[in-house]
Tab-separated table of C-alpha atoms and ligand atoms in Angstrom:
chain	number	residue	atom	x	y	z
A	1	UNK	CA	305.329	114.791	130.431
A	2	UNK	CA	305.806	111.407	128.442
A	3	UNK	CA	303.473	108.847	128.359
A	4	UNK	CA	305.304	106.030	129.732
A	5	UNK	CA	303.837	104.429	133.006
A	6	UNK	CA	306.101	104.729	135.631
A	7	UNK	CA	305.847	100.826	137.068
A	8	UNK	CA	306.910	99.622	133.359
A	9	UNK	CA	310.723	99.732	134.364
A	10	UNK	CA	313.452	97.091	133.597
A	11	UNK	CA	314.137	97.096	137.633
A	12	UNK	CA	310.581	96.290	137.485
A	13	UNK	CA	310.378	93.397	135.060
A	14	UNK	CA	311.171	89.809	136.042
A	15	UNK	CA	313.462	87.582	133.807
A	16	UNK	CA	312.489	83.908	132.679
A	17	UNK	CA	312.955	81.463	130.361
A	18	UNK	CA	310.114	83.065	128.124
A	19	UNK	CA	311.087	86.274	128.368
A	20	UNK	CA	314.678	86.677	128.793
A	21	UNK	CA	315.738	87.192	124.948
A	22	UNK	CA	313.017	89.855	124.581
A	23	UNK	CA	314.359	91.613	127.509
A	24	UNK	CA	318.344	91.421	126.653
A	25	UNK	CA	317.324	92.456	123.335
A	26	UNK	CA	315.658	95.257	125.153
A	27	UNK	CA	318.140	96.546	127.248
A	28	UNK	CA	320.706	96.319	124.490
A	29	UNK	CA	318.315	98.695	122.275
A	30	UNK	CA	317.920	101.375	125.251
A	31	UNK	CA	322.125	101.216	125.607
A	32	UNK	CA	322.503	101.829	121.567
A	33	UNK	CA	319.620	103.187	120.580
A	34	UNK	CA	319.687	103.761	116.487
A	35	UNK	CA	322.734	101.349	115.597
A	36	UNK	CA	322.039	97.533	117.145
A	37	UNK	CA	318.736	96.689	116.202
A	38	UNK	CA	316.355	98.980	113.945
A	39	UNK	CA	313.775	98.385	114.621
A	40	UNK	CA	313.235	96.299	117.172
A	41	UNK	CA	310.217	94.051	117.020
A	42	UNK	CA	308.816	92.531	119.985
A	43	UNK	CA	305.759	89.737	119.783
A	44	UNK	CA	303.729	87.481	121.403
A	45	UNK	CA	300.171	86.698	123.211
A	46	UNK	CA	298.124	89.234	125.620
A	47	UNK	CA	299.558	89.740	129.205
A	48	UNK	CA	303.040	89.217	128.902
A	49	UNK	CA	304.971	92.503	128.810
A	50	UNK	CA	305.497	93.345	125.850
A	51	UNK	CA	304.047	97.205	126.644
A	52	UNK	CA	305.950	96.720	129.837
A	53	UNK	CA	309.157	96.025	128.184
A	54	UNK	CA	308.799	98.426	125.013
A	55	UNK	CA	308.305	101.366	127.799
A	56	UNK	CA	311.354	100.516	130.268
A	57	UNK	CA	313.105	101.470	127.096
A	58	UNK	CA	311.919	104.649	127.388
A	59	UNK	CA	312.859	104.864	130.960
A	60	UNK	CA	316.190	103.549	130.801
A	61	UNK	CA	317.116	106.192	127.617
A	62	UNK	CA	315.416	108.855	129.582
A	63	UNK	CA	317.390	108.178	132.775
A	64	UNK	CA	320.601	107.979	130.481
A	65	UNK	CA	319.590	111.361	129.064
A	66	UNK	CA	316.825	113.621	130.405
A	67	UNK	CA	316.345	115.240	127.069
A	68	UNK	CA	315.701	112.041	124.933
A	69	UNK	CA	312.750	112.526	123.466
A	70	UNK	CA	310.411	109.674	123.648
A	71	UNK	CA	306.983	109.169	121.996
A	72	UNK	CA	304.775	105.936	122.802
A	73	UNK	CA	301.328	105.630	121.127
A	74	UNK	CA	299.435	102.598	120.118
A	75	UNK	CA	299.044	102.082	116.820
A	76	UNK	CA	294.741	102.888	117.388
A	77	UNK	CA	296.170	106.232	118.742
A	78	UNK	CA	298.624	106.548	116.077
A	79	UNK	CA	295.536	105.937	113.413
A	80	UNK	CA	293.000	108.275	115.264
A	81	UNK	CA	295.947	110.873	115.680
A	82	UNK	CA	296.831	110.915	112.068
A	83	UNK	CA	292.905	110.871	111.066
A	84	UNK	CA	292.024	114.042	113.354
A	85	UNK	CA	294.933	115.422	111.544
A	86	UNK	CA	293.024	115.275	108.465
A	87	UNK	CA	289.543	116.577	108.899
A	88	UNK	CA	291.384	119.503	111.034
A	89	UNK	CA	294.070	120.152	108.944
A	90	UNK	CA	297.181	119.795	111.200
A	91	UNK	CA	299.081	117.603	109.370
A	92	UNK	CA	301.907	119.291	109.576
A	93	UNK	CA	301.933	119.337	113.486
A	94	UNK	CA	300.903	115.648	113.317
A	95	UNK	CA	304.160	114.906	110.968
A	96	UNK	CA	306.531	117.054	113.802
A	97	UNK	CA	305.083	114.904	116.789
A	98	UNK	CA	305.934	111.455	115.066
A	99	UNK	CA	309.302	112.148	112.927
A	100	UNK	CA	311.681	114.499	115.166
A	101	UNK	CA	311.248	112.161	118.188
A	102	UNK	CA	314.393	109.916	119.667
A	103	UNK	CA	312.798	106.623	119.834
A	104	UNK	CA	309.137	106.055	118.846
A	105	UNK	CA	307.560	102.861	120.388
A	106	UNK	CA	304.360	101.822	118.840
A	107	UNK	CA	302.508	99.328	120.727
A	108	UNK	CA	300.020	96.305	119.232
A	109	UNK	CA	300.777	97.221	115.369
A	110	UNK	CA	298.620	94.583	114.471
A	111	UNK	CA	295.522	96.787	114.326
A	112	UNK	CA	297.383	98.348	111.219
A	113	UNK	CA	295.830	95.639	109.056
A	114	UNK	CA	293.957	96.766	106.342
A	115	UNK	CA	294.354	100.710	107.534
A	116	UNK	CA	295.767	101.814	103.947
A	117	UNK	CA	295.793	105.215	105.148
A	118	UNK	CA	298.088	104.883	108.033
A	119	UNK	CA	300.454	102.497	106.796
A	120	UNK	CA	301.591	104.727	103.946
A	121	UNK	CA	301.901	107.824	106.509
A	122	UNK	CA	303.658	105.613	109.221
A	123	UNK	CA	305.898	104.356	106.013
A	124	UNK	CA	306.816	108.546	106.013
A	125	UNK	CA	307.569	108.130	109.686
A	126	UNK	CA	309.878	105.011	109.589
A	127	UNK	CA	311.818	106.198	106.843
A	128	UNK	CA	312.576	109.777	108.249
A	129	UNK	CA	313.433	107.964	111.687
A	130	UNK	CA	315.594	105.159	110.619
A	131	UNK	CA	317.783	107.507	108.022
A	132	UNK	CA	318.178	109.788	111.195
A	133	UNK	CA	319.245	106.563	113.578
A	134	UNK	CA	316.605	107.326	115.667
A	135	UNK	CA	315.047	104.325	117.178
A	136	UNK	CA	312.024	102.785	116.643
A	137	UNK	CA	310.326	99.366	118.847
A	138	UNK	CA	307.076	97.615	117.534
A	139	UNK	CA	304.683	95.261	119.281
A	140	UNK	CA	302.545	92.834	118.062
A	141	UNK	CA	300.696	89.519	118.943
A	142	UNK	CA	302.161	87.989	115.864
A	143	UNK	CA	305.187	88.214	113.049
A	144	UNK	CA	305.533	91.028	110.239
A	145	UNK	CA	304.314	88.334	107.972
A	146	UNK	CA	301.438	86.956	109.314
A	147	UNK	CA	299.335	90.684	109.513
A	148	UNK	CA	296.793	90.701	106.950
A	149	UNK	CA	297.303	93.264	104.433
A	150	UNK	CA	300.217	94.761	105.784
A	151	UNK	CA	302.204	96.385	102.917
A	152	UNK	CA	304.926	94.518	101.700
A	153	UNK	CA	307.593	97.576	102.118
A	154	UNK	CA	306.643	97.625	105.760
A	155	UNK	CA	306.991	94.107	106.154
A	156	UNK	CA	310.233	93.967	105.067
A	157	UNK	CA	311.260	97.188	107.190
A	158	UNK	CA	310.137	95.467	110.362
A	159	UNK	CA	312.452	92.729	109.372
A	160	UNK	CA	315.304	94.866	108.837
A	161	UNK	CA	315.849	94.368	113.062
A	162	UNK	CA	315.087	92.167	115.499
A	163	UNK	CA	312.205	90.385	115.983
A	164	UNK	CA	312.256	88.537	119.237
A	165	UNK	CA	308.896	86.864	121.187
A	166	UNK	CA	308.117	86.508	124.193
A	167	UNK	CA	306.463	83.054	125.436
A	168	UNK	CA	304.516	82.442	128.370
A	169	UNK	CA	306.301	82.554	131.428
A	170	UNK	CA	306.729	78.920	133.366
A	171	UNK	CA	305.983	78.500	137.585
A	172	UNK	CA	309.299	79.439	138.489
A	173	UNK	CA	309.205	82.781	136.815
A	174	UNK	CA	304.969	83.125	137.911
A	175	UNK	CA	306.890	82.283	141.710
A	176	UNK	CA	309.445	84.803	141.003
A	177	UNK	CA	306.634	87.249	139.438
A	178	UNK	CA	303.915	87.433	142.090
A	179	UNK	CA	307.140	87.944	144.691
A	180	UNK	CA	308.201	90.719	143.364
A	181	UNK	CA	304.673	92.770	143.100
A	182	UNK	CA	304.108	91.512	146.621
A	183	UNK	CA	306.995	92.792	147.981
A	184	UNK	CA	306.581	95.865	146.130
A	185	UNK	CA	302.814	96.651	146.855
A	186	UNK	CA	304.070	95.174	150.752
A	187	UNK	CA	301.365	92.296	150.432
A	188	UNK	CA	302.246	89.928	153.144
A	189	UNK	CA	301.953	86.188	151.943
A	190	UNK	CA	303.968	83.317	152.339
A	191	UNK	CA	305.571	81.567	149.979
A	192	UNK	CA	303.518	78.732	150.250
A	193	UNK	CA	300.336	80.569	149.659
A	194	UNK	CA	302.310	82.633	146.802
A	195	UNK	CA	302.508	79.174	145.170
A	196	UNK	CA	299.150	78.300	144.964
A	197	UNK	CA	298.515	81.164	143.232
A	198	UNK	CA	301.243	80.855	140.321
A	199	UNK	CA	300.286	77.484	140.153
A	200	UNK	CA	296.799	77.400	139.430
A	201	UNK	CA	297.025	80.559	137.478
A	202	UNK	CA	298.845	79.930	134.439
A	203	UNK	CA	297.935	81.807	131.964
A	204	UNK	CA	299.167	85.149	131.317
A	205	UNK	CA	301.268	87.755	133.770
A	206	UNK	CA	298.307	89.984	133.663
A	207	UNK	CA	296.073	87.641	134.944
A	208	UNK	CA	298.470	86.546	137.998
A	209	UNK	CA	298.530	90.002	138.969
A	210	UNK	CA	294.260	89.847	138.634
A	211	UNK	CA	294.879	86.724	141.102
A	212	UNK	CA	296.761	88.762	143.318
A	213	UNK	CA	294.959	91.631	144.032
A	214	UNK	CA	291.831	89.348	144.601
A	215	UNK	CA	293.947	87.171	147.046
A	216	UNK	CA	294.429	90.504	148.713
A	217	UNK	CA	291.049	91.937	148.583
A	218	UNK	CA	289.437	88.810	150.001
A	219	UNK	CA	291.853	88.805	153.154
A	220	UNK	CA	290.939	92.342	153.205
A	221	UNK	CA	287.325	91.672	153.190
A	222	UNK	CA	287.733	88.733	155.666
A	223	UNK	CA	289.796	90.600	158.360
A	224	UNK	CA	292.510	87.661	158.019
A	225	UNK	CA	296.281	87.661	157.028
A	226	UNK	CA	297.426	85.559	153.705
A	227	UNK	CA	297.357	81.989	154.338
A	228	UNK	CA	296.960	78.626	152.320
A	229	UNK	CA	293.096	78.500	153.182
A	230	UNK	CA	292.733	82.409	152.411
A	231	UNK	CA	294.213	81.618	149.189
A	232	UNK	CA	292.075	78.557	148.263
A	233	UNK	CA	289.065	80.126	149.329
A	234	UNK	CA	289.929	83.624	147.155
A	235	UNK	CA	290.686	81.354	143.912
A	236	UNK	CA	287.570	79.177	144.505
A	237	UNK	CA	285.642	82.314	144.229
A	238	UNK	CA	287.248	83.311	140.900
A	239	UNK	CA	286.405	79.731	139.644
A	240	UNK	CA	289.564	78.526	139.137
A	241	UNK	CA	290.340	75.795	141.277
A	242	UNK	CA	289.199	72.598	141.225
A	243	UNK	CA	288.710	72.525	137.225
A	244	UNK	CA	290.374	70.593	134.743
A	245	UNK	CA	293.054	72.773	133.024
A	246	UNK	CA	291.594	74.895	129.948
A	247	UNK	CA	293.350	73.172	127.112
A	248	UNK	CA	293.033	73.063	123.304
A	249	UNK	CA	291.451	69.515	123.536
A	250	UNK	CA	289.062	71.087	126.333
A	251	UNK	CA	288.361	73.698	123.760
A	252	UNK	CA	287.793	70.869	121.015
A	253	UNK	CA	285.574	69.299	123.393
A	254	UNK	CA	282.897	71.593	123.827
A	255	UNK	CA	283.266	73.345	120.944
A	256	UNK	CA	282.367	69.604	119.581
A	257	UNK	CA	279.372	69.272	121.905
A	258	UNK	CA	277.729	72.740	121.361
A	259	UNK	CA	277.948	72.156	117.011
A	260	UNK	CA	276.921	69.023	117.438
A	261	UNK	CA	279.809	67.559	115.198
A	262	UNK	CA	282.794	64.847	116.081
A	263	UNK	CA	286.124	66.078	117.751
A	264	UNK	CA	287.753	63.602	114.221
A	265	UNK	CA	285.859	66.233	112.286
A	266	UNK	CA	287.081	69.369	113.796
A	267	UNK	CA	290.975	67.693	113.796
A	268	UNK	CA	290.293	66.438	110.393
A	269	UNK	CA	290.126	67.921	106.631
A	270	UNK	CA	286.383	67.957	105.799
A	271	UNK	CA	285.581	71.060	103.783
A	272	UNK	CA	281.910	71.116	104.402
A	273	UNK	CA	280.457	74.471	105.996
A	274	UNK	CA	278.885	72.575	108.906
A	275	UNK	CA	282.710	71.194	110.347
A	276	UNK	CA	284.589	74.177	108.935
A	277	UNK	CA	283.212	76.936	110.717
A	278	UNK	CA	283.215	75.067	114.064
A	279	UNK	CA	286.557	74.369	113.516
A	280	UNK	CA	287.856	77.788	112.733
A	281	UNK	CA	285.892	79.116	115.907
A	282	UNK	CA	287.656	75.907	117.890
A	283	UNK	CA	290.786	77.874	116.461
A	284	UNK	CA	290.095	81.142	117.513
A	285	UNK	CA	289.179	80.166	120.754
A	286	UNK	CA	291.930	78.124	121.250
A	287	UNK	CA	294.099	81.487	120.970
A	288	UNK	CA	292.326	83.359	122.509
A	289	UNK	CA	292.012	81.429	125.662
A	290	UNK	CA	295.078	79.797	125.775
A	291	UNK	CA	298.091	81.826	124.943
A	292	UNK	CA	298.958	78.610	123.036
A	293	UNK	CA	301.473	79.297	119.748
A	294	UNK	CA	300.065	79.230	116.244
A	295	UNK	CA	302.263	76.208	115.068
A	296	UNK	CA	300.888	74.507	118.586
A	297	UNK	CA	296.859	75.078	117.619
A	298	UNK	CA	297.868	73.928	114.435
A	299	UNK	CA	299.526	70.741	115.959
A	300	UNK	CA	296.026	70.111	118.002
A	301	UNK	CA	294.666	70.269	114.785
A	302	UNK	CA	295.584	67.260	113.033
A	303	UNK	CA	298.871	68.723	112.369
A	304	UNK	CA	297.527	71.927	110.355
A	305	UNK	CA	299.857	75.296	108.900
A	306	UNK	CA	300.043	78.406	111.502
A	307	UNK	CA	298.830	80.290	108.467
A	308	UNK	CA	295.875	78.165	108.602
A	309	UNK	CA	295.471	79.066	112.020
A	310	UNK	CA	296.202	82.497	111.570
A	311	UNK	CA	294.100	82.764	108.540
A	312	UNK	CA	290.966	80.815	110.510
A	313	UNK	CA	290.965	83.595	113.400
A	314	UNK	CA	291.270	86.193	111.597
A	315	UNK	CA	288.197	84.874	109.416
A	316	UNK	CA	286.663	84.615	112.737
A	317	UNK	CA	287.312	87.845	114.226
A	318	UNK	CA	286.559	89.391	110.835
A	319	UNK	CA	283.297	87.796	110.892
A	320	UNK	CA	282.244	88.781	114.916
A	321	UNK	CA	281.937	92.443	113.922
A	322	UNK	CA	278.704	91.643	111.559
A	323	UNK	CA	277.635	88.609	112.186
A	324	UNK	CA	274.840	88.939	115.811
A	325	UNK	CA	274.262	85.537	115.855
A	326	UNK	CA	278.271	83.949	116.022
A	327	UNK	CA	278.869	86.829	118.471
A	328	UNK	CA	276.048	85.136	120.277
A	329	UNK	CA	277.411	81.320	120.007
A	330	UNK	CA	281.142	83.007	120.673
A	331	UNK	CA	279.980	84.525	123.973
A	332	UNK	CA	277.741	81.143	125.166
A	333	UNK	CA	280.857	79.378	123.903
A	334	UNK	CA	283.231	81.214	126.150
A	335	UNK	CA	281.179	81.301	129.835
A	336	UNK	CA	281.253	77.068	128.690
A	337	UNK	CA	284.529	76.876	128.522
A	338	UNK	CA	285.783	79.196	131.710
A	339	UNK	CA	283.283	77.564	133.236
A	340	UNK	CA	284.559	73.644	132.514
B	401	LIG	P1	301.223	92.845	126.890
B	401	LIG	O1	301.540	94.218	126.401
B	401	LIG	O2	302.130	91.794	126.335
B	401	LIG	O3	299.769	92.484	126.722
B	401	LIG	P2	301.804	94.009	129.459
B	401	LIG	O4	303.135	94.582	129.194
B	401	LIG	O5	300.648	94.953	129.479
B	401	LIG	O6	301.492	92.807	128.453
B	401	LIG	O7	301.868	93.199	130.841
B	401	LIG	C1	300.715	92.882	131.605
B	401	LIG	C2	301.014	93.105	133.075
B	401	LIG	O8	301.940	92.143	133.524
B	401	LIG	C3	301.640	94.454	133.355
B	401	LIG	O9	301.141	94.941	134.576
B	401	LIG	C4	303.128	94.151	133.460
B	401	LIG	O10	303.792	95.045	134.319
B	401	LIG	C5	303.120	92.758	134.041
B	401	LIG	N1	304.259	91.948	133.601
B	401	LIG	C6	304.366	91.261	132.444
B	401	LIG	N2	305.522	90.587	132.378
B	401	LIG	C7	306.170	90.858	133.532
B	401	LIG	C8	307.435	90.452	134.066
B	401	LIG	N3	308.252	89.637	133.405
B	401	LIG	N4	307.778	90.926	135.279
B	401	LIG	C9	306.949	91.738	135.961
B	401	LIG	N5	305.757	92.150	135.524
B	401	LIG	C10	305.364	91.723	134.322
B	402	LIG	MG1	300.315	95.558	125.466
């Protein structure tokens, strides 16, 4: 009667070089819950298991006890939760679900920028959880820090842990990955044709899986087992082979062409309105499309701050929700990119 999904296990999750301090951190948690690290604070970019790791801690306490009592929400449900609350007054039920649980994992607490309301209630919640040692694990595509107007006192609580982030994962661990669900969901495909795949999809976990399930469906479709030229053929029809690699300079590149303005320009330090907003989309798209690290962008970027990153996307995405027209270029921007 929890809300964990059953495939998010640790059995179930597959340890690389980008992933394996998040996980041992992880484990460690669901074996002392409420004493190692409080809370613990796991980040990093879309696709790569954070949810799946913050839930096999619910598993693994719940198979150490049957009675722990574990609440996962994401932080939009927490918010909507708390706001129903309000307007029906059942605050008081609302308080019980959150503060007299075992371990509370909220998942992507980034969306708790700027929502006054809820930080100061889930404040309530952190406080009456940590002085009971009950445990509590945060996700997030970026640090504490670097959420915009995230209240100082909660900023420094979700330091008081661990904060550990998880990285894309490299080929071996894609390899290792797509083995694993193909094994599980008893896929038949060689490990030849299993390469292809983790090779030419390098993006996120998420989207290897996506990969997968279309290699599948296309053999499925074609009345033919899993081989090399099944493979090529499935991927060709996603439109991802035979394209150069979607970097930041790609990004740069057409971002470049479709303003009208120099790739020096967008790299460079020119204030005017005509290079800066091309090159704060060039930065948003960069991490959105890339899974690439703020100080990395910033790199590309003549060697700019992550804050200036940071601070550039979020201008962006801050700017998409009432501005038609950049939604517009944003969109023609995107299908120019993904398609090379
Ligand atoms: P995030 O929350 O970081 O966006 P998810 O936890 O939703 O990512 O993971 C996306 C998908 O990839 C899920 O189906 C998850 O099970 C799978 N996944 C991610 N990392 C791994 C891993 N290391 N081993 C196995 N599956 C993984
Ligand atoms: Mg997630």
């Amino acid at each position: 009667q929890n809300s964990l999904n059953d495939k998010y296990t640790f059995d179930a999750f597959i340890i690389g070089k980008g992933n394996e301090m998040a996980n041992a951190a992880a484990q460690a948690v669901s074996e002392e819950p409420g004493t190692l690290y409080n809370p613990l604070f796991l980040y990093g970019g879309v696709g790569l298991g954070k949810t799946h790791l913050m839930q096999a801690i619910g598993h693994a306490m719940i198979a150490a006890n049957p009675n722990t009592n574990v609440m996962y929400v994401t932080s939009e449900e927490f918010t909507n939760d708390m706001v129903m609350s309000i307007r029906d007054k059942t605050q008081e039920q609302f308080r019980q679900k959150y503060r007299y649980v075992d371990l509370l994992l909220v998942d992507d607490i980034q969306f708790f920028a700027d929502k006054e309301g809820t930080q100061e209630e889930f404040f309530h919640t952190f406080e009456q959880l940590y002085n009971n040692s009950k445990q509590i694990v945060l996700t997030s595509d970026r640090l504490p820090n670097d959420i915009p107007k995230l209240q100082d006192r909660l900023v420094s609580r979700f330091k008081w842990g661990l904060s550990v982030d998880i990285t894309a994962p490299d080929l071996e661990t894609r390899i290792a990955i797509l083995r694993n669900k193909a094994d599980r969901e008893q896929i038949q495909i060689p490990d030849d044709a299993l390469s292809i795949i983790a090779s030419q999809v390098n993006s996120n976990v998420r989207e290897l899986e996506g990969a997968l399930a279309r290699v599948q469906a296309y053999s499925k479709l074609q009345h033919h087992e899993i081989d090399e030229d099944l493979v090529h053929k499935a991927l060709k029809s996603l439109n991802l082979e035979n394209k150069p690699t979607l970097t930041i300079e790609l990004i740069q590149q057409k971002v470049a062409a479709y303003f009208d303005v120099n790739v020096v320009d967008l790299k460079g330090k020119k204030r005017m309105k005509e290079i800066v907003v091309p090159r704060q989309i060039a930065m948003y798209l960069a991490r959105e499309l890339t899974n690439s690290s703020l100080p990395k962008i910033g790199k590309a970027f003549g060697g700019k701050d992550h804050t200036t990153v940071l601070h550039s996307c979020d201008k962006i995405a801050d700017a998409l929700t009432s501005d038609p027209k950049l939604s517009e270029n944003i969109q023609q921007l995107k299908i120019e990119i993904q398609r090379r």
